[in-house]
PDB file of C-alpha atoms in Angstrom:
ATOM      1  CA  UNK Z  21       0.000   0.000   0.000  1.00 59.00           C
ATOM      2  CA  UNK Z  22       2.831   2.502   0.493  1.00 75.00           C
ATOM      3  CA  UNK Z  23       4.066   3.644   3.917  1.00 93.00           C
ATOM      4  CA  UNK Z  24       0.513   4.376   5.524  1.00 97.00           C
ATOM      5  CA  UNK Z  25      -1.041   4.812   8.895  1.00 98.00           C
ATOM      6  CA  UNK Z  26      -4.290   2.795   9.739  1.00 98.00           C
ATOM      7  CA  UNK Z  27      -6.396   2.929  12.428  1.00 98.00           C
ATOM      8  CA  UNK Z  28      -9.875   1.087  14.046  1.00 98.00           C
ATOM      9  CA  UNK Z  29     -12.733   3.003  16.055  1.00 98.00           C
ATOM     10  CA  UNK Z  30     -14.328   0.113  17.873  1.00 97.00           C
ATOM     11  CA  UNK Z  31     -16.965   2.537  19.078  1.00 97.00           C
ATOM     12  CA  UNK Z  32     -18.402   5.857  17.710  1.00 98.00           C
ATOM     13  CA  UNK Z  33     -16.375   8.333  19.639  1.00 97.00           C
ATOM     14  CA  UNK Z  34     -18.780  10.736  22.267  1.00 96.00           C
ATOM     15  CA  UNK Z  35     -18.644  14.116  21.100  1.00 96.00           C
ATOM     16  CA  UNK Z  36     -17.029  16.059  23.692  1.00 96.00           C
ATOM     17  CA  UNK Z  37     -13.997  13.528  23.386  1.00 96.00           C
ATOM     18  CA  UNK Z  38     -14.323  14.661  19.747  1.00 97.00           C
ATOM     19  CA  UNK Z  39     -14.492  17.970  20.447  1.00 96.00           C
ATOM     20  CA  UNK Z  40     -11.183  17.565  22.912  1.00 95.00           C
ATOM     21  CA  UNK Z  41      -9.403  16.039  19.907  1.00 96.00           C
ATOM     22  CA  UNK Z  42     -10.039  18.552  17.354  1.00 97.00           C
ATOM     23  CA  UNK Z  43      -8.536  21.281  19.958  1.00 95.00           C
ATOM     24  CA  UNK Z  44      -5.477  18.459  20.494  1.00 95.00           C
ATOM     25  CA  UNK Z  45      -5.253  18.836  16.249  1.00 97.00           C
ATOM     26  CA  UNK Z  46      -5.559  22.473  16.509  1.00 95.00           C
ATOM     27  CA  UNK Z  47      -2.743  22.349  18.913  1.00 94.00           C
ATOM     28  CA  UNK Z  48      -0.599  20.175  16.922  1.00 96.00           C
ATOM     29  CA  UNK Z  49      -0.691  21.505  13.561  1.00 96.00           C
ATOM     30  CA  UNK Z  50       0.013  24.805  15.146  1.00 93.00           C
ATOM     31  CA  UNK Z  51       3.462  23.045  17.111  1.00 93.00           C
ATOM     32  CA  UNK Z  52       4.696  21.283  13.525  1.00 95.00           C
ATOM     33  CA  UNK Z  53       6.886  23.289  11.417  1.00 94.00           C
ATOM     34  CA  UNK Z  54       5.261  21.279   8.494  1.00 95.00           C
ATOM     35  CA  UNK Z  55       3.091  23.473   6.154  1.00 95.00           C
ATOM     36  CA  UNK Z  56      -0.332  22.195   6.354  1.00 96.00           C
ATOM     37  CA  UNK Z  57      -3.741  22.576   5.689  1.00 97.00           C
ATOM     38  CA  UNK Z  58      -5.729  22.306   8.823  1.00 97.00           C
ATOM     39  CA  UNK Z  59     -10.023  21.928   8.804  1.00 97.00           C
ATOM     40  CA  UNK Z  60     -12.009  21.250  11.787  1.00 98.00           C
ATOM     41  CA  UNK Z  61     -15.701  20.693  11.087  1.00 97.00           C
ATOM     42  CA  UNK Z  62     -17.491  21.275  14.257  1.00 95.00           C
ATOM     43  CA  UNK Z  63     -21.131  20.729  13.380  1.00 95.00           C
ATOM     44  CA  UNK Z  64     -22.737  18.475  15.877  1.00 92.00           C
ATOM     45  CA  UNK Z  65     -23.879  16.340  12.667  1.00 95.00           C
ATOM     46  CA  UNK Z  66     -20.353  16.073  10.916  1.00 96.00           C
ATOM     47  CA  UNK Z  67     -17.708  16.700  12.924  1.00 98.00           C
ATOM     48  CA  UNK Z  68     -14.139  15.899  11.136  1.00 98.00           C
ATOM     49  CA  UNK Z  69     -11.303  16.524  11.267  1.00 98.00           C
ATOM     50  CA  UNK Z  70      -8.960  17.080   8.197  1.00 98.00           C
ATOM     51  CA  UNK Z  71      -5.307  17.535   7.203  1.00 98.00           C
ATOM     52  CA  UNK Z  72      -3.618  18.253   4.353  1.00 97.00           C
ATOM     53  CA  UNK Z  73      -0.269  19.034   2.784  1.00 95.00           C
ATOM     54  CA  UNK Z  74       0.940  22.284   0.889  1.00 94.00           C
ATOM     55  CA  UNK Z  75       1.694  21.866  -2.796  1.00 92.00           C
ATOM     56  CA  UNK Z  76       4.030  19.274  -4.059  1.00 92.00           C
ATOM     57  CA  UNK Z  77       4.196  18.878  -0.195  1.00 92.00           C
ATOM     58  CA  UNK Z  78       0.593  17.095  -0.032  1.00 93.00           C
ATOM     59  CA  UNK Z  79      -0.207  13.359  -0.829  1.00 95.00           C
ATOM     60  CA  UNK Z  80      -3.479  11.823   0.624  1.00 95.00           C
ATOM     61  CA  UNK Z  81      -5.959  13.656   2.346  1.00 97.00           C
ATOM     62  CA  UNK Z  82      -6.524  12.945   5.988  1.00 98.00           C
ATOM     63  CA  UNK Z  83      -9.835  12.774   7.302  1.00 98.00           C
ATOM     64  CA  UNK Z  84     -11.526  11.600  10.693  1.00 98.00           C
ATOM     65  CA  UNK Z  85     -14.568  11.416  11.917  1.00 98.00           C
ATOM     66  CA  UNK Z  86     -15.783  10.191  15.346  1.00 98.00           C
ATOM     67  CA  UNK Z  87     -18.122   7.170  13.952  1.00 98.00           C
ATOM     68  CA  UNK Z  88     -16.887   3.741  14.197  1.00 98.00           C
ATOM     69  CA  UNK Z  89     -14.337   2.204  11.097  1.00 97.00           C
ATOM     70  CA  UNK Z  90     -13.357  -1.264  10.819  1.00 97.00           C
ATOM     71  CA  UNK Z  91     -10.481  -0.268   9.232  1.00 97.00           C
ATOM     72  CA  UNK Z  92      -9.784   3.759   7.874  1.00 98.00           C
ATOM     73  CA  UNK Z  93      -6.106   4.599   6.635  1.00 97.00           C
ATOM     74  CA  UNK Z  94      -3.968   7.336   4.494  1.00 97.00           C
ATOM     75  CA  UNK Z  95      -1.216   7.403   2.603  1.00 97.00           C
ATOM     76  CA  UNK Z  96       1.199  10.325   3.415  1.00 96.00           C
ATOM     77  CA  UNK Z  97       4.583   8.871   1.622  1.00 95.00           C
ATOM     78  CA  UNK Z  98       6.637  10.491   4.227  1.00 95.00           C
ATOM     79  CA  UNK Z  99       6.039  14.005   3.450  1.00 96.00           C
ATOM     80  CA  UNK Z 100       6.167  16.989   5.807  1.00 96.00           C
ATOM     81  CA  UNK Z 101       2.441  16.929   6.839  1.00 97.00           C
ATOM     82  CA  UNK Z 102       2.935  13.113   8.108  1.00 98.00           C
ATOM     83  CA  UNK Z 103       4.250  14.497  11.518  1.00 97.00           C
ATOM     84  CA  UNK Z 104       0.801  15.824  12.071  1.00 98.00           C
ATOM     85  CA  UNK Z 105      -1.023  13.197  11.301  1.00 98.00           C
ATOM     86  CA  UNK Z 106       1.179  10.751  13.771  1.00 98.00           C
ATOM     87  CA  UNK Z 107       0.450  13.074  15.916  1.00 97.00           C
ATOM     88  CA  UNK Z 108      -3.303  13.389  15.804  1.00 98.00           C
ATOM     89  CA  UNK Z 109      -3.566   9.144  15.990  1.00 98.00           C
ATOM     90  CA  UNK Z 110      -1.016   9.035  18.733  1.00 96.00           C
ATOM     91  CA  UNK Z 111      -3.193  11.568  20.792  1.00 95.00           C
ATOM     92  CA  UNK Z 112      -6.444   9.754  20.150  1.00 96.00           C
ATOM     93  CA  UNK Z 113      -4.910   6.378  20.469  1.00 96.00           C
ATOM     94  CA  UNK Z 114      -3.069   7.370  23.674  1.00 93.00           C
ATOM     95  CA  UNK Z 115      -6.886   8.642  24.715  1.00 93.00           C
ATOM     96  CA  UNK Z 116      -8.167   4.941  24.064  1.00 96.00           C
ATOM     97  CA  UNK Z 117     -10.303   7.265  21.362  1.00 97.00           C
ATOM     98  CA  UNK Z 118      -8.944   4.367  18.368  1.00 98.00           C
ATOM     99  CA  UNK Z 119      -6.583   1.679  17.419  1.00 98.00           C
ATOM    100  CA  UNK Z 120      -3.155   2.889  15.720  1.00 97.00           C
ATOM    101  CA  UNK Z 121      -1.038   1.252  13.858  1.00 97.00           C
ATOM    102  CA  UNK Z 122       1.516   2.182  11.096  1.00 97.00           C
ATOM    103  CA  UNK Z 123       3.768   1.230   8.465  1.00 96.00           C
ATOM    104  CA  UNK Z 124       6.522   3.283   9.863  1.00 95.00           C
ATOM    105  CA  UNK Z 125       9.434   2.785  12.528  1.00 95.00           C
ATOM    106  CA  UNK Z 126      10.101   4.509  15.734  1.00 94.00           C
ATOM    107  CA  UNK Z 127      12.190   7.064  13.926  1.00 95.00           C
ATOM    108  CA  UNK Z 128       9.600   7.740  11.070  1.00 96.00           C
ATOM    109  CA  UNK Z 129       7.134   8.087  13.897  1.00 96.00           C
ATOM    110  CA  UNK Z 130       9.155   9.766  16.491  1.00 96.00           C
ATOM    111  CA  UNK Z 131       8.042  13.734  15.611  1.00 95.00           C
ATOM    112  CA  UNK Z 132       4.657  13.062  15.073  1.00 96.00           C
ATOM    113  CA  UNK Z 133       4.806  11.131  18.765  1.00 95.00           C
ATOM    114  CA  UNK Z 134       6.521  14.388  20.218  1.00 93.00           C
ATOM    115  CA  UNK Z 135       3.804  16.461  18.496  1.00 93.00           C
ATOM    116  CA  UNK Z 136       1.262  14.528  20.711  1.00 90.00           C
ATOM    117  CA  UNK Z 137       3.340  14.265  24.002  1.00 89.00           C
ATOM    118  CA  UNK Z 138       3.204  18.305  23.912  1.00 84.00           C
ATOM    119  CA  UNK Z 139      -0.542  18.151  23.023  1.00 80.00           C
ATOM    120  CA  UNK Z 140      -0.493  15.624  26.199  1.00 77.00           C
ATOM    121  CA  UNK Z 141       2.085  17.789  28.233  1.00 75.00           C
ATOM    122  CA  UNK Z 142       3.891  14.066  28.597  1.00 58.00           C
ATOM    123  CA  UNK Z 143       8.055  15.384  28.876  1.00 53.00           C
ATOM    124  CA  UNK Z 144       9.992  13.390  26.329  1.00 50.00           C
ATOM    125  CA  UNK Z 145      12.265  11.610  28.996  1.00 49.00           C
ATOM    126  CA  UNK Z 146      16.341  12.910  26.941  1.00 45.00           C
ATOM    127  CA  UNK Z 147      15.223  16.452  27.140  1.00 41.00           C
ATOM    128  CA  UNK Z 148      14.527  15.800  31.483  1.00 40.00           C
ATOM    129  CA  UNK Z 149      16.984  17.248  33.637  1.00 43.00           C
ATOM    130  CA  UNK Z 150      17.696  14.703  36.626  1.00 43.00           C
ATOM    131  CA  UNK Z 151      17.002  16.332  39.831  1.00 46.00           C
ATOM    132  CA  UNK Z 152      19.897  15.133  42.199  1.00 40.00           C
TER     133      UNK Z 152
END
């Protein structure tokens, strides 16, 4: 399929948790240095959530919803946006919100991950000063 991110909601998500995780993608678009297109949808009928890249910067589109998927995935071929994106499922899975899984590596995934461990104040453990 091409290096993609998948992910499962078991159970439509509530809509406040929705709500939460829209300000999270807010949040983490605005932290990534990655020129994106950012589109929250907040009508209580359709709420989304969707990402895109900039110009030859862009691949697949990302878009979530809170209703229950079997399976849901996107295709971002390692570009600049993809950091978001990780970040948004890492949030949301971290949240219990989905399932997460990925075609990437710990380092492909590791600024996305940061991304959401701001969004989740969580300190990345190399950048903690021991206390002695």
């Amino acid at each position: 399929m091409g290096y993609s991110h998948y992910w499962k909601i078991e159970h439509d998500i509530n809509l406040q948790a929705f709500k939460e995780l829209q300000t999270v993608a807010a949040k983490v678009a605005e932290a990534s240095d990655a020129p994106v297109g950012l589109s929250i949808n907040t009508h209580p009928l359709y709420p989304s959530i969707t990402v895109e890249g900039m110009a030859s910067d862009a691949h697949e589109t990302f878009y979530l919803t809170p209703k229950a998927v079997k399976f849901e995935f996107c295709k971002t071929a390692r570009k600049p946006y993809d950091e978001v994106v990780v970040g948004i499922l890492d949030y949301a899975h971290r949240r219990g919100l989905l399932e997460f899984t990925s075609d990437g590596n710990a380092d492909d995934l590791r600024a996305g991950k940061r991304l959401s461990a701001h969004a989740l104040s969580i300190p990345d453990p190399r950048w903690v000063t021991k206390q002695c």
